[in-house]
Each structure stands twice: as C-alpha cells, then as structure tokens.
C-alpha cells in the first residue's frame, strides 16, 4: 500500500470516529497478565458486557423485562469460573518487562480468570445503538428453516451473526424457551451450534429437547478469547472493545432485510 493510500485510510477512519462515535459492548478494568513459566499465560480482569435489546414486535412484548432479567443473570452465571484455551499462537510474553515481543511468536495455553458481569438493557430508538454495540432484536417470527446433520428440518427461534454481529430472536419462541436469548448472544461471542445428540445437556445444542443448559470450560475459553482477542491489550490495565470494521446498525439493517431469514417485524419501528 502506498503512503498516499495509508493517509487516505487514516483520514477515513478519523472521519468515521468523528461522525459515528464508536462504542462497544465490552469494558474491562483491573487487567493483569502472568506467565507460569511452563507455557501457560494467566489473564485477570473485571469485565462488563452490555447487550442492548430492541423490541421490533408488532403487538409489543409484555414479558420482555422478565426475559431480559433472566438473560442477564444467565450470561453472568455461564461466564463465571473463567475458561481455558490451548494452542493459542501469539507473540512471546516477557514477564520481566511485562510486554510482548512483536517479532517472535509463541504457542500458549491461556487460563482466563475473568470476572464477568452482564448488563442487558432495552433501547427504544435506533439512535441508542452506536458503533459496534451488541444488539438483540426481538421480532414477531422467523421463517428460516435449517436441516440438521441427521437430515431433519427445523424452524428457527433465533438467528445470529458470529463474532460481534447482531442477534435476532422470535418473541414467542423466547417466551417458550427463556434460554434462547443467551444461546443467540453466545453465537455473537463466537460459539457455534451443537447437534450431537450425546450433548443435549449443552446450552449450544439447538435441536430441542435439551436436558440441561451447560457451558464447557473450552466454550468459556472461546468466548473469553473473543472478549480479549488481542492479548497485548491486557498490558494496558483497562480496555474497551471497538472495531472499526463493524457498524452494528448497518449490520442489523442488512440482517433484517435478508429475505432468506424470513423475519417478520414492525418495520415502522426500524427507521
């Protein structure tokens, strides 16, 4: 890339920051990192995750507050206890200087000792949705169907774009299964669906007939890897997730308008 191109890119990013103040759904403080000397990094910090809920239903959602409260409690509960991820290739960490060597890679196991709290709040106007906020849109119904690995078709109670994208749930389905909001939000934090019938006890099992709603240490590790994807940010002490490549409002608009998803909702509320 030529110097002039870099200058133009920099100007574009500055303009974006000025016209669209970025905000993210992840804020962290009290960050610290240690190396046990045996190839394992231990990360510490206090994280607050904010999920904004947008009611797009035609007739309203009278049980929305209780569903949001339940979702907030479950997100916090499922992220409690930290997580673990092995085989993470990152820059080499120097414990004495408390810095990373950006010229040399190293393979680590990561033990996440994060304290996570969730805040699930309702927004009533699109102007309350900024930058790359996490968003859960509530709609009347979802027409999308999927075929599982066993060849059986299923209706969808929710859909989500992974890695920070928007999530959408059907209000009626959310009322029937209070865990759907959490399930779809955890897609946003990077988890995939599970169809193995021997794992019906997992929260990410999505073929119905769940026996319970567990999250594994590895799944928590995957989500915490999303919360702190750039491990070098741990050395800053505080952190707020922003991503210039994401614009939640635009992503949600395209997601809702994608006819293959079959969303039915009050379009007058989304303007």
Coordinates of C-alpha atoms in Angstrom, one line a residue, residues 47-231:
X47 CA -15.4 -7.3 32.5
X48 CA -18.8 -5.7 32.0
X49 CA -20.7 -6.9 28.9
X50 CA -23.6 -4.8 27.7
X51 CA -26.3 -6.2 25.4
X52 CA -28.9 -3.8 24.0
X53 CA -32.4 -5.3 23.3
X54 CA -34.6 -3.7 20.6
X55 CA -38.3 -4.6 20.5
X56 CA -39.5 -4.7 16.9
X57 CA -42.6 -6.7 17.6
X58 CA -45.9 -5.6 16.1
X59 CA -48.1 -6.2 19.2
X60 CA -45.5 -5.5 21.9
X61 CA -43.6 -7.8 24.2
X62 CA -45.2 -7.7 27.7
X63 CA -42.8 -10.3 29.2
X64 CA -39.7 -8.6 27.8
X65 CA -38.4 -7.2 31.1
X66 CA -38.5 -10.6 32.8
X67 CA -36.8 -12.3 29.8
X68 CA -34.1 -9.6 29.9
X69 CA -33.5 -10.1 33.6
X70 CA -33.3 -13.8 33.2
X71 CA -30.9 -13.4 30.2
X72 CA -28.7 -11.1 32.2
X73 CA -28.5 -13.5 35.1
X74 CA -27.7 -16.5 32.9
X75 CA -25.0 -14.7 30.9
X76 CA -23.2 -13.7 34.1
X77 CA -23.6 -17.2 35.6
X78 CA -22.4 -19.1 32.5
X79 CA -19.2 -16.9 32.2
X80 CA -18.4 -17.3 35.9
X81 CA -15.4 -19.5 36.7
X82 CA -13.1 -18.5 33.9
X83 CA -12.2 -20.5 30.9
X84 CA -9.3 -22.3 29.2
X85 CA -8.0 -22.4 25.7
X86 CA -4.9 -24.3 24.5
X87 CA -2.8 -24.0 21.3
X88 CA -3.1 -20.2 21.2
X89 CA -0.3 -18.8 18.9
X90 CA 0.6 -15.3 20.0
X91 CA 3.5 -13.0 20.4
X92 CA 6.1 -14.0 23.1
X93 CA 5.5 -12.5 26.5
X94 CA 8.3 -11.2 28.6
X95 CA 7.4 -11.4 32.3
X96 CA 10.2 -9.1 33.5
X97 CA 9.3 -6.2 31.1
X98 CA 5.5 -7.1 31.2
X99 CA 5.4 -6.7 27.4
X100 CA 5.1 -8.7 24.2
X101 CA 7.8 -9.3 21.6
X102 CA 6.0 -8.5 18.4
X103 CA 8.8 -10.1 16.4
X104 CA 8.6 -13.5 17.9
X105 CA 5.6 -15.9 18.2
X106 CA 4.9 -18.5 20.9
X107 CA 2.3 -21.1 21.5
X108 CA 0.5 -20.8 24.8
X109 CA -2.2 -22.3 26.8
X110 CA -4.4 -19.5 28.2
X111 CA -6.2 -19.6 31.5
X112 CA -8.8 -16.9 31.7
X113 CA -9.5 -15.7 35.3
X114 CA -12.0 -13.0 34.2
X115 CA -14.8 -11.8 36.4
X116 CA -17.7 -11.1 34.0
X117 CA -20.9 -9.2 34.7
X118 CA -23.7 -8.7 32.1
X119 CA -25.9 -5.7 31.6
X120 CA -29.0 -6.4 29.4
X121 CA -30.8 -3.1 28.7
X122 CA -33.7 -2.2 26.5
X123 CA -33.4 0.6 23.8
X124 CA -36.3 2.3 22.2
X125 CA -34.7 4.3 19.4
X126 CA -32.1 3.4 16.8
X127 CA -30.1 6.4 17.9
X128 CA -29.3 4.5 21.1
X129 CA -27.5 1.9 19.0
X130 CA -23.9 3.1 18.4
X131 CA -20.7 1.8 16.8
X132 CA -20.3 -1.9 17.4
X133 CA -22.7 -2.4 20.4
X134 CA -24.1 -5.9 21.0
X135 CA -27.7 -6.0 19.9
X136 CA -30.5 -8.5 20.3
X137 CA -33.6 -7.6 18.1
X138 CA -36.9 -9.1 19.1
X139 CA -39.2 -9.9 16.1
X140 CA -42.7 -11.4 15.6
X141 CA -41.4 -14.6 13.9
X142 CA -38.6 -16.1 11.9
X143 CA -39.3 -18.1 8.7
X144 CA -35.8 -19.5 8.3
X145 CA -35.5 -23.3 8.4
X146 CA -32.4 -25.4 8.7
X147 CA -31.6 -29.1 8.0
X148 CA -29.6 -30.8 10.8
X149 CA -26.8 -33.4 10.3
X150 CA -29.4 -36.1 10.5
X151 CA -31.4 -34.8 7.6
X152 CA -34.3 -33.4 9.6
X153 CA -35.7 -29.9 9.1
X154 CA -36.2 -27.4 12.0
X155 CA -37.7 -24.0 12.5
X156 CA -35.5 -21.3 14.0
X157 CA -36.3 -19.5 17.2
X158 CA -33.3 -17.2 16.7
X159 CA -30.5 -16.3 14.3
X160 CA -27.2 -14.6 14.9
X161 CA -24.1 -13.4 13.2
X162 CA -21.0 -14.7 15.0
X163 CA -18.0 -12.6 16.2
X164 CA -19.8 -9.5 17.3
X165 CA -22.7 -9.3 14.8
X166 CA -26.4 -8.8 15.6
X167 CA -28.7 -11.4 17.0
X168 CA -32.4 -11.8 16.4
X169 CA -35.0 -13.8 18.4
X170 CA -38.7 -14.6 17.9
X171 CA -40.6 -13.2 20.9
X172 CA -43.0 -16.1 21.1
X173 CA -40.2 -18.7 20.9
X174 CA -38.2 -16.7 23.5
X175 CA -41.2 -16.9 25.8
X176 CA -41.4 -20.7 25.3
X177 CA -37.6 -21.2 26.0
X178 CA -36.1 -18.5 28.1
X179 CA -32.5 -19.6 27.2
X180 CA -32.8 -18.7 23.5
X181 CA -31.7 -15.1 24.2
X182 CA -28.5 -16.4 25.8
X183 CA -28.0 -19.0 23.2
X184 CA -28.1 -16.5 20.4
X185 CA -25.9 -14.0 22.2
X186 CA -23.3 -16.6 22.8
X187 CA -23.2 -17.1 19.0
X188 CA -22.2 -13.4 19.0
X189 CA -19.3 -14.2 21.3
X190 CA -18.1 -16.8 18.8
X191 CA -19.8 -20.1 19.8
X192 CA -21.3 -22.5 17.2
X193 CA -24.3 -24.7 17.4
X194 CA -24.1 -28.3 18.7
X195 CA -26.1 -31.1 17.1
X196 CA -24.5 -34.2 18.7
X197 CA -27.4 -35.9 20.5
X198 CA -25.0 -37.1 23.2
X199 CA -24.5 -33.4 24.1
X200 CA -28.2 -32.5 24.8
X201 CA -27.1 -31.0 28.1
X202 CA -25.2 -28.2 26.4
X203 CA -26.6 -24.6 26.1
X204 CA -25.5 -24.5 22.4
X205 CA -27.4 -27.7 21.5
X206 CA -30.0 -26.4 19.1
X207 CA -32.2 -29.3 18.1
X208 CA -34.6 -29.1 21.0
X209 CA -35.3 -31.5 23.9
X210 CA -32.4 -30.1 25.9
X211 CA -31.8 -32.0 29.2
X212 CA -30.0 -29.0 30.7
X213 CA -28.0 -25.9 29.6
X214 CA -24.4 -26.3 30.4
X215 CA -21.3 -24.5 29.1
X216 CA -17.9 -26.2 29.0
X217 CA -14.6 -24.7 30.1
X218 CA -13.5 -24.7 26.5
X219 CA -16.6 -22.9 25.3
X220 CA -16.0 -20.3 28.0
X221 CA -12.4 -20.1 26.8
X222 CA -13.6 -19.5 23.3
X223 CA -15.9 -16.6 24.4
X224 CA -13.2 -15.1 26.6
X225 CA -10.8 -15.3 23.8
X226 CA -13.3 -13.1 21.9
X227 CA -13.6 -10.7 24.9
X228 CA -9.8 -10.3 24.9
X229 CA -8.8 -11.3 21.4
X230 CA -5.7 -9.0 21.2
X231 CA -3.9 -10.3 24.3

